[in-house]
Short mmCIF file of C-alpha atoms and ligand atoms in Angstrom, two decimals:
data_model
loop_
_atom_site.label_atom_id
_atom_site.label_comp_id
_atom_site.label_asym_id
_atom_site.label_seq_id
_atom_site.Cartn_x
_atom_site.Cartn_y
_atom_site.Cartn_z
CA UNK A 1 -18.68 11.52 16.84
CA UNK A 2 -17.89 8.29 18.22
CA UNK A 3 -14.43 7.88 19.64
CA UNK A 4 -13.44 4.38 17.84
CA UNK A 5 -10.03 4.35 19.51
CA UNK A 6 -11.75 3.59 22.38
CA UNK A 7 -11.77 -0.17 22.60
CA UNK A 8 -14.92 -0.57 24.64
CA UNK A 9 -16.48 1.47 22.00
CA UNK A 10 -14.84 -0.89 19.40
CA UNK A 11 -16.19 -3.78 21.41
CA UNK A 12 -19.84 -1.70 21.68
CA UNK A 13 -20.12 -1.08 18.13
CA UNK A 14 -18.84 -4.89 17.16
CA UNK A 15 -21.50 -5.91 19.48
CA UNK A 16 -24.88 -4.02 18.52
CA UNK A 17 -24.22 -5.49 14.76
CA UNK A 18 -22.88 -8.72 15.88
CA UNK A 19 -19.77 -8.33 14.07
CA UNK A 20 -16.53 -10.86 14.56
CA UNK A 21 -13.11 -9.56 13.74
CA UNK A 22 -12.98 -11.44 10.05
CA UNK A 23 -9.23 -12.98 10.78
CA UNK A 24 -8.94 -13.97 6.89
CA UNK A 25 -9.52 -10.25 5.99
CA UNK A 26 -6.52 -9.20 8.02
CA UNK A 27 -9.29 -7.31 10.11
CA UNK A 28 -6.74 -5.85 12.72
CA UNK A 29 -8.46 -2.35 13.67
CA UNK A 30 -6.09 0.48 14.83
CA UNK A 31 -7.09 1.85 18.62
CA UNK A 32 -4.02 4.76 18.80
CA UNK A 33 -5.52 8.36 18.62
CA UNK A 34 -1.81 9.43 18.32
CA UNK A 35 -0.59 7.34 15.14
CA UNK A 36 -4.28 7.82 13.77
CA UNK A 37 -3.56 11.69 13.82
CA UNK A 38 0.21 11.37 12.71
CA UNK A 39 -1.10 9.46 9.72
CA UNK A 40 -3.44 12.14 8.57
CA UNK A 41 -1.18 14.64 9.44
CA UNK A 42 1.93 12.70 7.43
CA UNK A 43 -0.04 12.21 4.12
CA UNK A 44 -0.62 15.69 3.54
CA UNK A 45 -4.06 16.31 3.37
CA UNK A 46 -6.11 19.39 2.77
CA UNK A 47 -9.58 20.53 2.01
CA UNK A 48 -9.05 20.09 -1.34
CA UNK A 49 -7.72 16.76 -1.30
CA UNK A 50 -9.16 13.83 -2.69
CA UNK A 51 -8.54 10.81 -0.83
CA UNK A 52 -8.77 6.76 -1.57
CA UNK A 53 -9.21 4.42 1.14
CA UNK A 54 -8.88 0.85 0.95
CA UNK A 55 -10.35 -1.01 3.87
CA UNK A 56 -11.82 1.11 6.50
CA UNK A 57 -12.89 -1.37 8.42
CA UNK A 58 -15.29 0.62 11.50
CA UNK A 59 -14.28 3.63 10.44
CA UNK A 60 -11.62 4.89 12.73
CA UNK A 61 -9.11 6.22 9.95
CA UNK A 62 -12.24 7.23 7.54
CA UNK A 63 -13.47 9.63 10.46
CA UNK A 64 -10.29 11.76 10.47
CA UNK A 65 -9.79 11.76 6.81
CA UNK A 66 -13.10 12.65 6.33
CA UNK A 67 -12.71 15.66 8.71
CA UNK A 68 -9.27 16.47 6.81
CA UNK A 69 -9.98 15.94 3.36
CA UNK A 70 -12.66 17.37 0.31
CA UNK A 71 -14.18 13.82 -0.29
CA UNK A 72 -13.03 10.56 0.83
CA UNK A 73 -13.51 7.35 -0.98
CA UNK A 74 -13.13 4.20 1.29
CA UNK A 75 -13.55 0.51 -0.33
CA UNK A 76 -14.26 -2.05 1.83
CA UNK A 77 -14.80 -5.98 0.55
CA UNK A 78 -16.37 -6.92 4.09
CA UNK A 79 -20.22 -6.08 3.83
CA UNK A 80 -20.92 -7.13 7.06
CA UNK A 81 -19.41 -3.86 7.55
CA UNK A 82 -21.61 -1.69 5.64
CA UNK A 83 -24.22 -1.31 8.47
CA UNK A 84 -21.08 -0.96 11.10
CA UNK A 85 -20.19 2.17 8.65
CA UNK A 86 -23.83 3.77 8.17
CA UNK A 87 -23.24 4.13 11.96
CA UNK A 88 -20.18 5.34 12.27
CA UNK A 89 -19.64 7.55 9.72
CA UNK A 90 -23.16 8.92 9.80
CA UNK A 91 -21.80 12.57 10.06
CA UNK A 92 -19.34 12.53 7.31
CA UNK A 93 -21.28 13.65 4.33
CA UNK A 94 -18.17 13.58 2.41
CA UNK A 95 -18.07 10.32 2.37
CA UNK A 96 -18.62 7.45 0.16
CA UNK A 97 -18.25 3.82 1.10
CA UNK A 98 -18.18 0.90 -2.13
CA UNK A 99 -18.35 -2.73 -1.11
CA UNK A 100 -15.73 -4.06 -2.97
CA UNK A 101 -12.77 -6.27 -3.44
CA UNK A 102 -10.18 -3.49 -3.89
CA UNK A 103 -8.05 -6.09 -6.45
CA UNK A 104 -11.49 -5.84 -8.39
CA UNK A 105 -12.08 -2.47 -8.27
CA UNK A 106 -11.84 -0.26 -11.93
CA UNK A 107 -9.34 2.18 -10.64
CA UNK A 108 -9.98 4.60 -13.82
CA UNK A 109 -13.36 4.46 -13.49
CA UNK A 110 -13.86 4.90 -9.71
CA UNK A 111 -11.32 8.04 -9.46
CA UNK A 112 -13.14 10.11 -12.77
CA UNK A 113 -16.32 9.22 -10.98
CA UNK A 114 -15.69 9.97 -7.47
CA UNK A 115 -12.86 12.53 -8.07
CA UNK A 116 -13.78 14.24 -11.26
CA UNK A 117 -9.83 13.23 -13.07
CA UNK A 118 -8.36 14.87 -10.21
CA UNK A 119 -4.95 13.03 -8.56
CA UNK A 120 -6.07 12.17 -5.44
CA UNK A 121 -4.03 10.14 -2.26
CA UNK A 122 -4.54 6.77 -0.61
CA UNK A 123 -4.03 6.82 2.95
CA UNK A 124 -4.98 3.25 4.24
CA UNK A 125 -4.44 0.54 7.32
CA UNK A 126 -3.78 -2.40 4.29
CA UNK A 127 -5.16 -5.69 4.95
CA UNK A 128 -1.91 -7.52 5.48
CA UNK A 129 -2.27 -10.59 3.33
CA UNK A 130 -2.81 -8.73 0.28
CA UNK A 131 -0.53 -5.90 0.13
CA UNK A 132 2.17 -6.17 -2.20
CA UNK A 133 -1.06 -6.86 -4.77
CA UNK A 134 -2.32 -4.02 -3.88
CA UNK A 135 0.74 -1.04 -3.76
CA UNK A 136 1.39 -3.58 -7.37
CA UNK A 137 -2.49 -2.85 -8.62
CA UNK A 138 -1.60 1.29 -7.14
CA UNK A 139 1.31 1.62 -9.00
CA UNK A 140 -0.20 0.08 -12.24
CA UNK A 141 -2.56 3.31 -12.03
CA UNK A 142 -0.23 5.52 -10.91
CA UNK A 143 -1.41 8.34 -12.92
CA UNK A 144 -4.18 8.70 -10.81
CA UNK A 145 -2.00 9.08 -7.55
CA UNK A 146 0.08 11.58 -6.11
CA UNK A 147 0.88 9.58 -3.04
CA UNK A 148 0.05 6.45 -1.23
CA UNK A 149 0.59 6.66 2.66
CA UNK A 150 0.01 3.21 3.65
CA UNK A 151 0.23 1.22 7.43
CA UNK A 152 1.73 -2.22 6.15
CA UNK A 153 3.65 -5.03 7.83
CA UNK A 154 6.84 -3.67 8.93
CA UNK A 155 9.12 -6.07 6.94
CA UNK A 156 7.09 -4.87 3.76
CA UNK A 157 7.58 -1.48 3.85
CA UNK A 158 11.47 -2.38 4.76
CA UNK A 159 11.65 -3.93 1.15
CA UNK A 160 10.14 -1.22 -0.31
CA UNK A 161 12.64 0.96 1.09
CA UNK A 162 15.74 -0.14 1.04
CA UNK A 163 18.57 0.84 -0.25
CA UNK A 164 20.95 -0.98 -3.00
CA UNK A 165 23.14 -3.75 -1.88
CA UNK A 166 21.03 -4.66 0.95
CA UNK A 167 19.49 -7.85 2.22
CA UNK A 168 15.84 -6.65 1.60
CA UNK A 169 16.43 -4.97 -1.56
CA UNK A 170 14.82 -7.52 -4.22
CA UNK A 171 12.65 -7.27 -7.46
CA UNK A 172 9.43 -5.16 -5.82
CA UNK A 173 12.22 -2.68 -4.15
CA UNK A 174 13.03 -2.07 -7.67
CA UNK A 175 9.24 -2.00 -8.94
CA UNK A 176 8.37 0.43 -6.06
CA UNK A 177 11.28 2.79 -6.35
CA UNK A 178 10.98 2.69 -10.46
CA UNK A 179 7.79 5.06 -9.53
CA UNK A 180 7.73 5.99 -6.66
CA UNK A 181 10.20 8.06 -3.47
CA UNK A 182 9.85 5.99 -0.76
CA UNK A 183 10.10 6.83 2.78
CA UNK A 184 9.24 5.19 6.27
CA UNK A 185 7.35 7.17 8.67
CA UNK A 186 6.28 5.54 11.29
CA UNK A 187 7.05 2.37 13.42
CA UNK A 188 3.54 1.32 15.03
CA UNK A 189 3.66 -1.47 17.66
CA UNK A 190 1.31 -4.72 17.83
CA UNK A 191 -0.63 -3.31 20.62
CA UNK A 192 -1.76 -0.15 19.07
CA UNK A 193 -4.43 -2.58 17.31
CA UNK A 194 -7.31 -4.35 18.02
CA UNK A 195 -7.14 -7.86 17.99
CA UNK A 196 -3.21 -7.07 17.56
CA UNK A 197 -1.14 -8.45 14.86
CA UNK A 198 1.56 -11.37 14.97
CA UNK A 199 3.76 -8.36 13.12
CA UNK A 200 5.14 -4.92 13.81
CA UNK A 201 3.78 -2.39 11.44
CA UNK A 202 5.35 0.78 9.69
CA UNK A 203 3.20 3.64 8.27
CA UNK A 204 5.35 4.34 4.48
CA UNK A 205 4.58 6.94 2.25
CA UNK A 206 5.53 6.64 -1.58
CA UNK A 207 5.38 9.75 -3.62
CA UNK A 208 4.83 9.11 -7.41
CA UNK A 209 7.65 10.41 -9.10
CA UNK A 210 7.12 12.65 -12.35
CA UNK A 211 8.69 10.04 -14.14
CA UNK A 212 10.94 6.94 -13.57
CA UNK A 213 13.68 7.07 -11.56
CA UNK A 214 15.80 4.70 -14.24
CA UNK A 215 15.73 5.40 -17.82
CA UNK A 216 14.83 2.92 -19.88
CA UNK A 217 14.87 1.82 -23.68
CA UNK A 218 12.22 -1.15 -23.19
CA UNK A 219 10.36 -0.84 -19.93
CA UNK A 220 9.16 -4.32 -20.26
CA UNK A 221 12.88 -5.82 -20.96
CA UNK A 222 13.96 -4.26 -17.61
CA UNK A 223 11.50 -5.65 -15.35
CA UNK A 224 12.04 -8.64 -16.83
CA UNK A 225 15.86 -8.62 -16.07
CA UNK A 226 15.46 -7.33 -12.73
CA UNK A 227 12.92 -10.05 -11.91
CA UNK A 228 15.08 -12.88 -13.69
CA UNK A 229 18.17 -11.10 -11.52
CA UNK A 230 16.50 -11.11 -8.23
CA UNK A 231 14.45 -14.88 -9.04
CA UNK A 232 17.53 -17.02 -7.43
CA UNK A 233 19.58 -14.41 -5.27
CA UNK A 234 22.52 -17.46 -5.03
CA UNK A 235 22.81 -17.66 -8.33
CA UNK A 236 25.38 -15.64 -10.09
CA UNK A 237 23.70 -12.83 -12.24
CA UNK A 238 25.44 -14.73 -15.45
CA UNK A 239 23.45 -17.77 -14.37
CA UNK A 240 20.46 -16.20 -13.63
CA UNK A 241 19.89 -14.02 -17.08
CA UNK A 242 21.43 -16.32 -19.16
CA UNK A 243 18.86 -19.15 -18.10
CA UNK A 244 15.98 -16.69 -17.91
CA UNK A 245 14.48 -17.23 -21.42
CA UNK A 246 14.93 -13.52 -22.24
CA UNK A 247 17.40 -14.31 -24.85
CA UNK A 248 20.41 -12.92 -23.09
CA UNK A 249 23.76 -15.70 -23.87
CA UNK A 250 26.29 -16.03 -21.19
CA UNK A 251 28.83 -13.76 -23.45
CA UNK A 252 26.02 -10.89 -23.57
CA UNK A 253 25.98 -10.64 -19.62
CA UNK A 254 29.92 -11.31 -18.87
CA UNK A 255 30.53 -8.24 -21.41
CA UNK A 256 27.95 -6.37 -20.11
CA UNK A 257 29.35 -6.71 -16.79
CA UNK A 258 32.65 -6.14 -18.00
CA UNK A 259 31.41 -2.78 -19.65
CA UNK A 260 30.01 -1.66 -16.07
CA UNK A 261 33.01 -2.85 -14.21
CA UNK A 262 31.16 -5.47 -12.23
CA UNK A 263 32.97 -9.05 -11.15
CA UNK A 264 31.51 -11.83 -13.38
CA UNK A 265 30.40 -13.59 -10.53
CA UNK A 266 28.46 -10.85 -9.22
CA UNK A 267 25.04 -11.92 -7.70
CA UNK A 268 22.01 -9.42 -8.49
N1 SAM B 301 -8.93 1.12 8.42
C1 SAM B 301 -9.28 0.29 9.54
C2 SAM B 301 -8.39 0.61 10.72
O1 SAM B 301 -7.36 1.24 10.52
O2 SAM B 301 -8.72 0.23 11.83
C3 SAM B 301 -9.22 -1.20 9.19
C4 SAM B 301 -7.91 -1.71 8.69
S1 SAM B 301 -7.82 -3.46 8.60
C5 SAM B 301 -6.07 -3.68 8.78
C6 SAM B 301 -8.01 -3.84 6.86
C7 SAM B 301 -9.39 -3.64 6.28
O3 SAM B 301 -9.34 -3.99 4.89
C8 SAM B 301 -10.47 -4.51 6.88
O4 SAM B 301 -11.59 -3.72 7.14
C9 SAM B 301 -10.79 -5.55 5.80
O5 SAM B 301 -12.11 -6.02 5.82
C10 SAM B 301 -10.49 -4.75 4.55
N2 SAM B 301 -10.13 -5.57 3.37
C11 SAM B 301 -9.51 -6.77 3.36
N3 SAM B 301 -9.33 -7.19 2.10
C12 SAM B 301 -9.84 -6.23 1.29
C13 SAM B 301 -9.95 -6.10 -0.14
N4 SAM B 301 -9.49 -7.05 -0.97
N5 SAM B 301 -10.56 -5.00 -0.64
C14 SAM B 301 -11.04 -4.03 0.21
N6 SAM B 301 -10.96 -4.11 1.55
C15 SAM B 301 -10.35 -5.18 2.09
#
């Protein structure tokens, strides 16, 4: 197997299939061994796992999963790629690679295809520009997940897990910890990729919960308050939800802050 950490073999590879590092594709391929292993090892992978990748780039990640895992699933939009993958991956017989845009991809129909109904886990290196759209798009078929251990910009997977009453606790906090447990894993350098990132990176793992972490009356009311709440963080939450076109008066929210014991000029 080839050793894609390596990055002369990176450079090797690029080179026989005159591939360029697409930039606009957030094409930043990891060269660490270490985090590579601690990733695999993190997500909780057996031989009977079923596991979705999005973006595999070379192959580097896929190779490890593949070795880990029942059957791996890896979309990638780049099809430059495709050849790049034939090669790299040609002893993983467990694996199947689908040229797509993963934000176009039928979730439903690719996991009962490729994984028979079973829950299966995304383990991924996310393409950077896209990836609160995509944990968004994972959530929305949560049903089909049991966990999502993802490498995303560091300041990402900060908002996704912090805690109440902090600075990066906003609106997709909430959305993300509606669902999901989430906990930071990893803290993975610039330099641990090739071409490296402008960013520092963190490896997070959300576990889908059983069921929501809140109860709720009207699932869709709630997002919409905590999205009309977290829209204008200056703005007092009186301000914010009574302007919000969700037909909530000024009176509604002082008294409901009253009832909870909150200051009326509490911001969200
Ligand atoms: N897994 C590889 C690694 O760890 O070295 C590559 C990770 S790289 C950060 C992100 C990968 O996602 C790239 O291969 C890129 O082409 C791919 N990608 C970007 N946008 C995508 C999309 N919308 N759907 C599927 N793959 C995408």
């Amino acid at each position: 197997m080839l050793d894609l950490t390596d990055i002369n073999v990176i450079r090797d590879v690029m080179s026989r299939f005159g591939k360029k590092f697409a930039k606009s594709l957030g094409q930043n391929f990891l060269t660490s061994a270490e985090t590579i292993e601690n990733i695999v090892e993190m997500s909780d992978i057996d031989e009977d796992t079923f596991v979705l990748e999005i973006g595999p780039g070379i192959g580097v990640l896929t190779q490890s999963l593949a070795a880990h895992a029942k059957k791996v699933v890896s979309v990638e939009i780049d099809k430059n790629l495709l050849p790049v993958l034939d090669y790299t991956l040609a002893d993983c017989d467990n694996v199947t690679v689908i040229n797509e845009d993963i934000m176009k991809t039928d979730i439903p129909q690719l996991c009962k295809k490729y994984f028979g109904g079973k829950k299966a886990k995304v383990v991924a290196n996310l393409p950077y520009y896209i990836t609160t759209h995509i944990i968004m798009k994972l959530i929305e078929y949560k049903e089909y997940f049991s966990s999502v251990t993802v490498m995303v910009q560091k300041e990402v997977a900060e908002r996704m897990s912090a805690k109440e009453g902090k600075k990066d606790f906003g609106a997709f906090t909430v959305a993300v910890q509606y669902y999901c447990r989430a906990e930071i894993l990893l803290n993975v350098p610039p330099e641990y990729f090739v071409p490296a990132p402008k960013v520092s990176s963190a490896v997070i793992r959300l576990d889908i919960l059983e069921k929501p972490s809140v109860s709720t009356q009207d699932e869709q009311l709630y997002f919409k308050v905590v999205r009309a709440s977290f829209a204008n963080r200056r703005k007092t939450l009186v301000n914010s939800l009574s302007g919000a076109n969700i037909g909530f008066g000024k009176d509604l929210v002082l008294s409901a802050l009253n009832a909870l014991g909150l200051k009326a000029d509490i911001r969200a």
